XYZ file of C-alpha atoms in Angstrom:
657
model
C 40.216 7.319 -50.045
C 43.083 9.788 -49.911
C 42.439 13.217 -48.443
C 44.685 16.247 -48.747
C 44.384 19.349 -46.592
C 46.480 22.456 -47.189
C 46.637 25.199 -44.578
C 48.432 28.516 -44.900
C 47.975 29.783 -41.347
C 44.700 31.443 -42.346
C 46.336 32.980 -45.376
C 45.299 32.394 -48.951
C 47.713 30.035 -50.684
C 49.025 31.399 -53.986
C 48.453 29.168 -56.997
C 51.164 28.643 -59.577
C 49.310 28.658 -62.871
C 49.289 30.620 -66.063
C 46.275 32.840 -66.605
C 44.774 33.446 -70.019
C 43.784 37.051 -69.362
C 43.899 39.537 -66.504
C 41.247 38.274 -64.053
C 38.657 41.007 -63.815
C 36.496 39.407 -61.186
C 38.806 37.123 -59.331
C 39.102 33.407 -59.233
C 39.150 32.550 -55.571
C 36.325 30.098 -56.147
C 37.732 28.285 -59.160
C 38.351 25.088 -57.292
C 36.284 22.087 -58.380
C 32.673 22.842 -57.602
C 30.992 20.676 -54.943
C 27.632 21.318 -56.614
C 28.506 19.155 -59.596
C 29.889 16.166 -57.676
C 28.108 13.174 -56.243
C 28.495 12.529 -52.540
C 30.465 9.300 -52.042
C 30.388 9.104 -48.245
C 33.101 7.707 -45.990
C 35.279 10.837 -46.054
C 36.768 12.806 -43.183
C 35.992 16.484 -42.707
C 39.331 18.191 -43.342
C 39.821 21.160 -41.034
C 42.659 23.108 -39.436
C 42.151 22.593 -35.696
C 43.421 25.587 -33.704
C 44.766 24.206 -30.420
C 46.467 27.324 -29.062
C 46.089 27.344 -25.250
C 43.962 24.186 -25.179
C 44.795 21.103 -23.078
C 45.866 17.947 -24.907
C 46.169 14.768 -22.859
C 48.457 12.075 -24.284
C 48.269 8.599 -22.782
C 51.517 6.652 -23.297
C 55.046 7.859 -23.946
C 56.533 5.633 -26.626
C 57.512 6.243 -30.235
C 53.926 6.958 -31.324
C 53.555 9.531 -28.570
C 56.731 11.310 -29.684
C 55.168 12.486 -32.934
C 51.876 13.386 -31.250
C 53.728 15.497 -28.669
C 55.575 17.413 -31.388
C 52.452 18.184 -33.412
C 50.509 19.306 -30.337
C 53.330 21.560 -29.137
C 53.790 22.960 -32.640
C 50.107 23.938 -32.534
C 50.732 25.843 -29.243
C 48.724 23.378 -27.144
C 49.284 22.749 -23.421
C 50.389 19.109 -23.319
C 50.136 16.631 -20.461
C 51.507 13.119 -20.883
C 50.407 10.219 -18.653
C 52.898 7.345 -18.627
C 55.185 5.554 -16.173
C 58.733 6.909 -16.513
C 59.946 3.483 -17.629
C 57.824 3.731 -20.771
C 59.043 7.117 -21.978
C 60.683 7.516 -25.372
C 64.036 9.391 -25.319
C 62.583 12.271 -27.337
C 59.576 12.580 -25.024
C 61.788 12.408 -21.941
C 64.003 15.184 -23.325
C 60.980 17.451 -23.850
C 59.823 16.724 -20.290
C 63.269 17.649 -18.954
C 63.153 20.865 -21.015
C 59.867 21.810 -19.373
C 57.884 21.738 -22.622
C 55.078 19.579 -21.180
C 53.688 18.176 -17.937
C 54.462 14.540 -17.076
C 52.294 12.375 -14.793
C 54.445 9.370 -13.810
C 51.677 6.778 -13.584
C 48.960 5.029 -15.577
C 45.808 6.732 -16.816
C 43.033 7.714 -14.355
C 39.546 8.743 -15.396
C 39.843 12.092 -13.599
C 42.731 12.975 -15.975
C 39.965 13.903 -18.419
C 38.630 16.701 -16.203
C 40.708 19.400 -17.926
C 41.284 17.739 -21.326
C 40.131 19.326 -24.573
C 41.566 16.483 -26.680
C 42.859 13.005 -25.852
C 45.456 10.979 -27.760
C 45.832 7.345 -26.705
C 49.253 5.995 -27.748
C 49.360 2.727 -25.840
C 49.505 -0.862 -27.079
C 46.688 -2.168 -24.836
C 43.655 -2.070 -27.121
C 41.130 -2.754 -24.373
C 42.448 0.155 -22.315
C 42.332 2.391 -25.405
C 38.748 1.296 -25.962
C 37.867 2.207 -22.349
C 39.510 5.613 -22.763
C 37.542 6.208 -25.985
C 34.233 5.335 -24.258
C 35.008 7.685 -21.359
C 35.936 10.483 -23.769
C 32.752 10.141 -25.772
C 30.673 10.248 -22.601
C 32.276 13.635 -21.907
C 32.206 14.721 -25.579
C 35.988 14.968 -25.729
C 37.472 14.200 -29.182
C 39.784 11.190 -29.016
C 42.300 9.441 -31.254
C 43.462 5.908 -30.500
C 46.652 4.901 -32.279
C 46.282 1.959 -34.672
C 42.543 1.513 -33.897
C 40.767 3.488 -36.656
C 37.250 2.539 -35.575
C 37.801 4.222 -32.186
C 39.070 7.494 -33.640
C 37.041 10.683 -33.891
C 39.790 12.056 -36.139
C 42.975 10.902 -37.863
C 46.459 12.345 -38.089
C 47.858 13.343 -41.447
C 51.271 12.747 -42.926
C 52.252 16.351 -42.340
C 54.632 18.939 -43.747
C 55.249 22.463 -42.540
C 57.421 25.315 -43.744
C 56.601 28.605 -42.035
C 52.974 29.525 -42.720
C 52.506 26.648 -45.191
C 51.242 23.451 -43.687
C 49.592 20.515 -45.382
C 48.768 16.937 -44.657
C 47.644 13.814 -46.479
C 45.275 11.320 -44.911
C 44.241 7.863 -46.075
C 41.353 7.839 -43.563
C 43.039 5.138 -41.531
C 43.667 2.806 -44.482
C 47.437 3.173 -44.882
C 49.440 5.822 -42.992
C 52.673 4.825 -44.729
C 51.102 5.436 -48.134
C 50.080 8.868 -46.894
C 53.716 9.575 -45.957
C 54.918 8.557 -49.423
C 52.321 10.774 -51.077
C 53.370 13.657 -48.834
C 56.992 13.286 -49.934
C 55.940 13.372 -53.588
C 53.975 16.582 -53.039
C 56.864 18.197 -51.152
C 59.220 17.528 -54.057
C 56.809 19.313 -56.414
C 56.580 22.505 -54.331
C 58.320 25.623 -55.687
C 61.295 26.580 -53.540
C 59.768 29.979 -52.822
C 56.428 28.652 -51.513
C 56.792 29.588 -47.833
C 58.245 33.030 -48.561
C 55.499 33.700 -51.116
C 52.739 32.799 -48.655
C 54.392 34.898 -45.944
C 54.472 37.982 -48.201
C 50.858 37.506 -49.294
C 49.861 37.113 -45.645
C 51.536 40.417 -44.793
C 49.815 42.077 -47.744
C 46.466 40.624 -46.737
C 46.822 42.051 -43.222
C 47.758 45.472 -44.598
C 44.717 45.485 -46.876
C 42.412 44.458 -44.027
C 43.854 47.215 -41.826
C 43.374 49.736 -44.634
C 39.852 48.573 -45.494
C 38.306 46.785 -42.473
C 34.684 47.211 -43.611
C 32.985 43.750 -43.608
C 31.114 44.791 -46.749
C 34.466 44.990 -48.538
C 35.346 41.349 -47.934
C 34.238 40.313 -51.428
C 36.444 42.929 -53.092
C 39.411 42.105 -50.839
C 39.218 38.394 -51.610
C 38.672 38.936 -55.319
C 41.507 41.447 -55.625
C 44.004 39.285 -53.736
C 43.015 36.246 -55.768
C 43.761 38.069 -59.002
C 47.191 38.935 -57.631
C 47.872 35.342 -56.523
C 46.842 34.050 -59.951
C 48.871 36.639 -61.843
C 52.191 36.531 -59.946
C 54.601 33.597 -59.882
C 55.765 32.200 -56.542
C 59.158 33.792 -57.154
C 57.592 37.201 -57.748
C 55.499 36.943 -54.592
C 58.498 35.785 -52.545
C 60.538 38.781 -53.721
C 57.992 41.393 -52.606
C 59.772 43.698 -50.161
C 58.218 46.317 -47.872
C 58.255 48.981 -50.581
C 56.645 46.585 -53.065
C 53.904 45.778 -50.558
C 53.193 49.487 -50.117
C 53.016 49.944 -53.892
C 50.530 47.094 -54.225
C 48.525 48.386 -51.254
C 48.307 51.840 -52.866
C 46.875 50.228 -55.998
C 44.141 48.603 -53.907
C 43.414 51.834 -52.029
C 43.075 53.730 -55.322
C 40.291 51.366 -56.276
C 42.166 49.784 -59.197
C 40.175 46.865 -60.595
C 43.408 44.923 -61.242
C 46.508 44.508 -59.058
C 49.602 46.120 -60.577
C 52.084 43.981 -62.539
C 54.655 42.200 -60.414
C 57.455 44.628 -59.496
C 60.407 44.137 -61.845
C 63.638 43.437 -59.970
C 66.907 45.151 -60.738
C 68.430 42.496 -62.934
C 65.403 42.493 -65.180
C 65.075 46.289 -65.075
C 68.605 46.705 -66.377
C 67.835 44.372 -69.261
C 64.734 46.398 -70.173
C 66.520 49.751 -69.880
C 69.460 48.570 -71.941
C 67.094 47.294 -74.625
C 65.197 50.572 -75.033
C 65.675 52.429 -78.312
C 66.564 56.086 -78.366
C 63.990 58.848 -78.318
C 61.348 58.741 -81.061
C 62.787 62.046 -82.257
C 65.966 60.326 -83.506
C 66.437 61.240 -87.153
C 67.482 57.907 -88.576
C 64.711 55.333 -88.430
C 66.755 52.802 -90.369
C 69.688 52.868 -87.960
C 67.336 52.696 -84.985
C 65.658 49.510 -86.189
C 68.996 48.051 -87.280
C 70.276 48.676 -83.758
C 67.238 46.907 -82.306
C 67.859 43.780 -84.338
C 71.603 43.730 -83.728
C 71.114 44.138 -79.985
C 68.453 41.435 -79.940
C 70.881 38.968 -81.473
C 73.344 39.467 -78.595
C 70.891 38.743 -75.767
C 71.188 35.389 -73.939
C 67.700 34.136 -74.663
C 66.222 30.896 -75.908
C 64.983 30.248 -79.411
C 65.823 33.686 -80.843
C 62.462 35.040 -79.667
C 63.568 38.629 -79.293
C 65.373 38.540 -82.626
C 62.186 37.372 -84.305
C 59.932 40.003 -82.743
C 62.377 42.862 -83.174
C 62.999 41.957 -86.807
C 59.299 41.637 -87.502
C 58.608 44.975 -85.865
C 61.423 46.608 -87.817
C 60.106 45.225 -91.091
C 56.610 46.501 -90.386
C 58.043 49.860 -89.350
C 60.037 50.247 -92.570
C 57.008 49.403 -94.691
C 54.957 51.953 -92.792
C 57.512 54.753 -92.973
C 58.017 54.282 -96.703
C 54.299 54.178 -97.425
C 52.784 56.848 -95.214
C 54.519 60.156 -94.455
C 54.406 61.856 -91.081
C 54.154 58.637 -89.045
C 57.804 57.800 -88.490
C 58.038 58.905 -84.882
C 54.847 57.175 -83.799
C 55.726 53.889 -85.457
C 59.223 54.026 -83.967
C 57.727 54.520 -80.535
C 55.523 51.492 -81.114
C 58.544 49.482 -82.149
C 60.324 50.376 -78.911
C 57.358 49.225 -76.870
C 57.098 45.923 -78.693
C 60.823 45.344 -78.400
C 60.945 46.115 -74.678
C 58.078 43.865 -73.727
C 59.334 41.093 -75.988
C 62.734 41.196 -74.305
C 61.080 40.916 -70.918
C 58.903 38.089 -72.210
C 61.854 36.096 -73.489
C 63.860 36.563 -70.298
C 60.893 35.466 -68.215
C 60.466 32.431 -70.426
C 64.027 31.363 -69.704
C 64.058 32.198 -66.004
C 60.662 31.180 -64.701
C 59.253 28.697 -67.182
C 56.225 28.395 -69.350
C 53.702 29.563 -66.757
C 55.137 33.044 -66.423
C 55.913 33.169 -70.122
C 52.248 32.760 -70.941
C 51.347 35.580 -68.549
C 54.079 37.814 -70.008
C 52.856 36.945 -73.496
C 49.428 38.320 -72.643
C 50.987 41.475 -71.238
C 53.078 41.801 -74.390
C 49.950 41.651 -76.500
C 48.429 44.447 -74.410
C 51.431 46.677 -75.107
C 51.434 45.845 -78.830
C 47.722 46.629 -79.055
C 48.260 49.960 -77.285
C 51.013 50.837 -79.731
C 48.939 49.902 -82.755
C 46.034 52.030 -81.583
C 48.319 55.030 -81.238
C 48.890 54.966 -85.007
C 46.551 56.625 -87.510
C 43.889 54.138 -88.557
C 45.178 53.538 -92.115
C 48.679 52.893 -90.754
C 47.368 50.680 -87.966
C 45.363 48.544 -90.373
C 48.348 48.208 -92.693
C 50.708 47.195 -89.878
C 48.187 44.724 -88.460
C 47.954 43.012 -91.836
C 51.740 42.799 -92.084
C 52.202 41.423 -88.557
C 49.571 38.762 -89.145
C 51.631 37.426 -92.040
C 54.649 36.889 -89.775
C 55.229 33.905 -87.432
C 55.223 36.051 -84.284
C 55.215 34.407 -80.817
C 52.415 36.761 -79.782
C 48.903 37.208 -81.141
C 48.205 40.449 -83.003
C 44.534 41.004 -83.714
C 43.517 41.927 -87.244
C 40.963 44.411 -85.956
C 41.297 47.082 -83.283
C 38.020 45.966 -81.719
C 37.011 42.436 -80.923
C 33.850 40.526 -81.763
C 31.545 38.886 -79.222
C 29.335 35.850 -79.771
C 26.938 34.515 -77.113
C 26.781 30.783 -77.705
C 24.255 28.387 -76.227
C 26.112 25.181 -75.354
C 22.961 23.093 -75.018
C 22.206 20.685 -72.167
C 25.628 19.006 -71.954
C 25.988 16.454 -74.727
C 28.630 17.657 -77.249
C 26.558 16.014 -79.961
C 23.745 18.474 -79.286
C 25.865 21.534 -80.083
C 24.696 23.364 -83.179
C 27.022 23.654 -86.158
C 27.164 27.425 -85.659
C 28.093 26.998 -82.004
C 30.936 24.614 -82.790
C 32.241 26.894 -85.543
C 32.213 29.945 -83.255
C 34.044 28.074 -80.475
C 36.778 26.856 -82.786
C 37.361 30.261 -84.375
C 37.432 32.290 -81.151
C 40.558 33.765 -79.597
C 39.001 33.296 -76.158
C 36.167 31.117 -74.871
C 34.657 32.246 -71.554
C 32.681 29.332 -70.172
C 30.372 28.626 -67.259
C 31.702 25.945 -64.898
C 28.679 23.662 -65.210
C 29.411 23.036 -68.885
C 30.955 19.536 -69.179
C 34.562 19.126 -70.260
C 33.354 17.170 -73.281
C 32.242 20.513 -74.723
C 35.076 22.745 -73.520
C 37.589 20.204 -74.844
C 36.370 21.071 -78.341
C 38.458 24.260 -78.252
C 41.993 22.752 -78.326
C 44.783 25.263 -78.506
C 42.490 28.141 -77.592
C 42.360 30.141 -74.433
C 39.628 28.897 -72.088
C 38.511 30.895 -69.069
C 36.151 29.277 -66.557
C 34.134 31.811 -64.602
C 33.480 31.380 -60.909
C 30.850 28.902 -59.863
C 27.469 30.590 -59.463
C 26.773 29.468 -55.924
C 24.147 30.937 -53.650
C 24.905 34.537 -52.738
C 27.765 34.912 -55.233
C 26.090 34.653 -58.632
C 26.566 38.384 -59.287
C 30.305 38.092 -58.604
C 30.551 35.195 -61.034
C 28.587 37.149 -63.634
C 30.924 40.134 -63.227
C 33.879 37.792 -63.688
C 32.497 36.722 -67.058
C 31.558 40.240 -68.170
C 34.859 41.857 -67.245
C 36.957 39.044 -68.700
C 35.096 39.268 -72.009
C 35.344 43.059 -72.044
C 39.099 43.032 -71.438
C 39.579 40.633 -74.352
C 37.275 42.610 -76.660
C 39.209 45.789 -75.942
C 42.366 43.959 -77.022
C 40.786 43.117 -80.355
C 40.137 39.442 -79.632
C 37.189 37.425 -80.932
C 35.376 36.166 -77.843
C 32.811 33.427 -77.355
C 30.718 33.635 -74.200
C 29.701 30.007 -73.740
C 26.517 29.482 -71.726
C 24.667 26.342 -70.757
C 21.395 25.641 -72.537
C 20.148 28.739 -74.365
C 21.527 32.198 -73.503
C 18.082 33.798 -73.233
C 16.340 31.120 -71.147
C 17.293 31.880 -67.529
C 20.826 32.395 -68.798
C 21.134 36.166 -68.165
C 21.927 36.575 -71.851
C 19.812 39.714 -72.081
C 21.720 41.282 -69.187
C 24.994 40.554 -70.939
C 23.766 42.113 -74.177
C 22.873 45.284 -72.258
C 26.250 45.313 -70.462
C 28.289 45.061 -73.649
C 26.121 47.631 -75.438
C 27.017 50.114 -72.713
C 30.666 49.505 -73.603
C 30.153 49.812 -77.358
C 29.948 46.143 -78.380
C 27.080 44.322 -80.077
C 26.935 40.563 -79.670
C 25.892 37.880 -82.129
C 23.614 35.191 -80.677
C 23.866 31.463 -81.340
C 20.800 29.755 -79.808
C 21.249 26.542 -77.863
C 19.030 23.591 -77.026
C 17.545 24.195 -73.582
C 17.642 21.515 -70.912
C 14.000 22.294 -70.104
C 13.089 20.209 -73.165
C 16.211 18.105 -73.797
C 16.653 16.707 -70.271
C 13.036 15.448 -70.028
C 13.377 13.942 -73.502
C 16.563 12.148 -72.471
C 14.610 10.740 -69.504
C 11.815 9.614 -71.884
C 9.425 12.313 -70.647
C 7.572 14.230 -73.390
C 6.802 17.711 -72.069
C 3.692 17.784 -74.286
C 1.583 14.799 -75.269
C -1.757 14.815 -77.041
C -4.588 14.267 -74.611
C -2.262 14.479 -71.598
C -0.301 17.736 -71.687
C -1.004 20.703 -73.957
C 0.969 23.332 -72.026
C 4.575 23.707 -70.912
C 5.564 26.063 -68.109
C 9.265 26.699 -67.394
C 10.301 28.234 -64.062
C 13.591 28.999 -62.378
C 14.087 27.614 -58.902
C 16.220 30.609 -58.019
C 14.979 33.991 -59.127
C 16.448 37.447 -58.635
C 17.943 37.773 -55.177
C 17.310 34.076 -54.535
C 13.518 34.421 -54.694
C 11.253 31.421 -55.225
C 9.156 31.407 -58.406
C 5.520 32.425 -58.531
C 3.725 29.120 -59.115
C 0.301 29.476 -60.814
C -2.673 27.314 -59.885
C -2.602 23.692 -60.971
C -3.849 22.754 -64.430
C -4.010 19.036 -65.110
C -2.797 19.282 -68.732
C 0.269 21.384 -67.988
C 3.819 20.096 -67.618
C 5.839 22.227 -65.192
C 9.631 22.215 -65.504
C 11.711 23.949 -62.832
C 15.373 24.610 -63.629
C 17.980 24.899 -60.841
C 15.602 23.013 -58.585
C 17.527 20.448 -56.559
C 18.834 22.776 -53.854
C 15.363 24.196 -53.178
C 13.244 21.153 -53.847
C 11.506 21.029 -50.477
C 10.308 24.647 -50.783
C 9.264 24.158 -54.397
C 7.160 21.138 -53.508
C 5.476 23.109 -50.739
C 4.723 25.979 -53.129
C 3.118 23.631 -55.635
C 1.000 21.898 -53.018
C -0.182 25.301 -51.819
C -1.093 26.142 -55.443
C -3.459 23.193 -55.685
C -1.126 20.554 -57.158
C -2.367 17.094 -56.085
C -0.145 15.019 -53.799
C -0.163 12.147 -56.264
C 0.669 14.073 -59.440
C 3.689 12.369 -61.101
C 7.040 14.084 -60.578
C 10.632 13.404 -61.596
C 14.055 14.944 -61.049
C 16.622 14.553 -63.824
C 20.258 14.962 -62.789
C 22.834 15.867 -65.447
C 20.317 15.395 -68.233
C 22.005 14.773 -71.613
C 25.454 14.575 -70.002
C 25.696 10.915 -70.923
C 24.005 7.776 -69.669
C 26.922 6.983 -67.373
C 26.210 10.086 -65.228
C 22.584 10.963 -65.990
C 20.091 9.871 -63.316
C 16.306 10.022 -63.092
C 14.481 9.896 -59.759
C 10.739 9.401 -60.167
C 7.804 9.486 -57.807
C 4.920 11.771 -56.959
C 4.932 15.363 -55.759
C 4.499 14.036 -52.229
C 7.377 11.528 -52.395
C 9.894 13.166 -54.733
C 11.777 15.195 -52.105
C 12.465 12.159 -49.927
C 13.535 10.102 -52.917
C 15.958 12.811 -54.078
C 17.481 13.055 -50.588
C 17.905 9.293 -50.444
C 19.530 9.193 -53.874
C 21.839 12.137 -52.983
C 21.055 13.952 -56.215
C 23.296 16.922 -56.996
C 23.290 19.847 -59.401
C 22.637 20.402 -62.199
C 19.178 18.900 -61.936
C 15.664 19.940 -62.888
C 12.210 19.078 -61.602
C 9.369 17.929 -63.869
C 5.803 17.816 -62.550
C 2.734 16.701 -64.454
C 0.968 13.695 -65.872
C 3.323 13.609 -68.847
C 6.041 12.307 -66.497
C 4.481 8.835 -66.460
C 3.289 8.579 -70.079
C 6.278 6.551 -71.285
C 7.976 5.614 -67.989
C 5.661 2.780 -67.062
C 8.406 0.840 -65.265
C 8.293 2.907 -62.043
C 5.926 1.435 -59.419
C 5.479 4.844 -57.750
C 4.237 6.518 -60.924
C 0.554 7.155 -61.592
C 0.528 5.570 -65.014
C -1.798 6.773 -67.698
C -1.303 3.946 -70.136
C -4.957 2.851 -69.947
C -6.151 6.376 -70.681
C -3.661 6.778 -73.496
C -4.857 3.599 -75.179
C -8.347 5.057 -75.271
C -7.232 8.204 -77.102
C -7.909 8.706 -80.791
C -4.313 8.941 -82.000
C -5.090 8.964 -85.728
C-alpha cells in the first residue's frame, strides 16, 4: 500500500483544476468520500506531527541517523543523540559541533527515556533495537526502529519540502526506495509557483481569520477560501501582492458570495486596454467593427481565437444595426465586451494552459450573456440566433433564461435510468450531481459540464445542499439548461420539494423526471420482495437521518409489514434499539444491502435477525450507501442463510392460485 500525505503548514493547499462554474457553496470537501469506500485495513494514519519544543532521542549516529536528525531539527524539535563518538556520521558530527543538538558520547541507557517524547533507533543491532522498543512501549513513548517495520509505531516518508508545502510518500514499510521514486515523480509534476501560491493563501487566510474570528463563521471562511483556491491558477495565487490581498479581503468583508476574479497583472491589463474599442458614441459602427477584426488579426494568439470571436461579433452587430434602428450604440458596447473578454481568454489559453482557459471561457460567457441582456428583447433574440449558427469557442445560450430538470438517477445501475432521464442528461448544458451517484451514470454525459456537489456528511448536509442550489441558480441565470441529478427519486427523501421551492423563489419552475427508488430496487436486487402475499402486505419507508440528524419515529411492530430504512448504516445500532423498543421481535429477519443495484461486483447483502444484524454489519465493515430491511419478507426467497427465520414451510401452505 502506498500512502501520500500533503501538509501545507496548516494552510489549505490550492488545487490546480478547471472549474465548470463559479462555485457558489465551496468545494473544500470534494475529495473522494470515505463514506463510499470499503475499509481495507493495514494502512497507516497519516498525520502531520508537530514536534516544536518536544524532545526527540536518536540512538545511533550513522547514515540513517543523519536523515532523522535533519527531519527532527526541521520540525523544531530538541534533539539528543546517543552514540559513541567513533560511530558518528560526518554530517551528524558537524551538527553537533554547530551546537544544533545534544550529544551523549556513550551507548544507550534506559534512563535516557526519562525526558523523551519520541525515540528513533538507528542502530544495526536488532536485539538492542527490540529492547529499546519494549522499553518505549512500557512508557508509552512512540518509537521507530530503522529497518525493522514490525517494531515501528510509525514510519518515515520519502519527504519533500518547499516553504509551507511539505508532503511525503510512504509504502508502510514495504519499500522505502519505491517511495523515494514516487516522491520524485510527484515533485516533477508540481507547478513552479506552488510554494509561493500556498504562502499567499496562508497570508490571506490569516487576514480573514483576524477580520472575522467568530467560530460560527468557520464554515463561510472555509467555503469562501475554497472557491478562491479552485478558481485561481497557481500562478495567479503566487502573484498576489499586499494590495491584491487587501482587495480580496475587502470582498470577503463585504459579504460577497464569490471571491473576486484574480487580479489582472500589468502585462495582461495593457493587452485588454489596447484591445478596447472606442466609446459607444462613435459615429461609424462599420469602421469600429472593422478595427476590431483588424486588431484581432495582429495579436500573438493561438488558433485565431480572437479573430473568430471578433469577426462573429462584428457580423452579428452589422445584422442587428441594419435590421433594428436605435440599437447601434448598445450593440457596439456589447461587441466591445465580447472582444475584450475573448482577448483575455485567448491570452490566458496561451500563457497558462487549458485549465485557466476553461475558467476564462466561463467568465467570457458571463460577459456575453450580460451584453445580450442589455439589448432590447427582439434584438437579443435575433443576435442569439445568429451567434448559435457560428462556430464560436464559447457557448451562447439560445434563451435568456435557463431550464431546470430534476432527474431521479435511480439506485445506481445505469441500466435502470429512465429514457427521459438519459435524454435530459445528454441534452443539458450542466449536470449537477450528488457524489453518491456512481461514475457509470455520470459518465453518460460525455463532453458536458459535470459538477459534483459536496458530500452530504453528518453536520454539513445543508452546506452541500446550498452548493447544489447556488450552482444550479448561477447556471440558470446564464441561460443554461441544467439537470439536477439526484439518487433514487427526487421526492423520496431526496429534498426535491425543497429544491422546487428554492427555485420558485428565484423565478424558475423545474420539470421532474421520476427515478426508481432504492427502497424497492435494492431489496429486489438482493432477492427480497418488499411485499409478498400472505407474508407482507405493507411497506414502510423511513429515513435513518431526519431533519437536524433526528432518528425516525418507528411505529409499533406489525408482523405483515416490511420496514425499509434508507441511510441506515451509520446509525444502525440506534435504529435497532428503536425497533426493539417499538415491539419488534428479536428474531424478526433483517438484512442490510450495501450499494444495492450498483453491480454484483460491489453489491453486498448482510443477513441475520434484528438482534444479530448490527454485529454482522460491523464484522463485514459495511459502508454507505446501505439500507436496512426488517420483516418476514427478508427470508421469503433467501433460504440459503442459516441465521434467517425461513418461512418456506408457511409459504408452501398458502393458496397461491
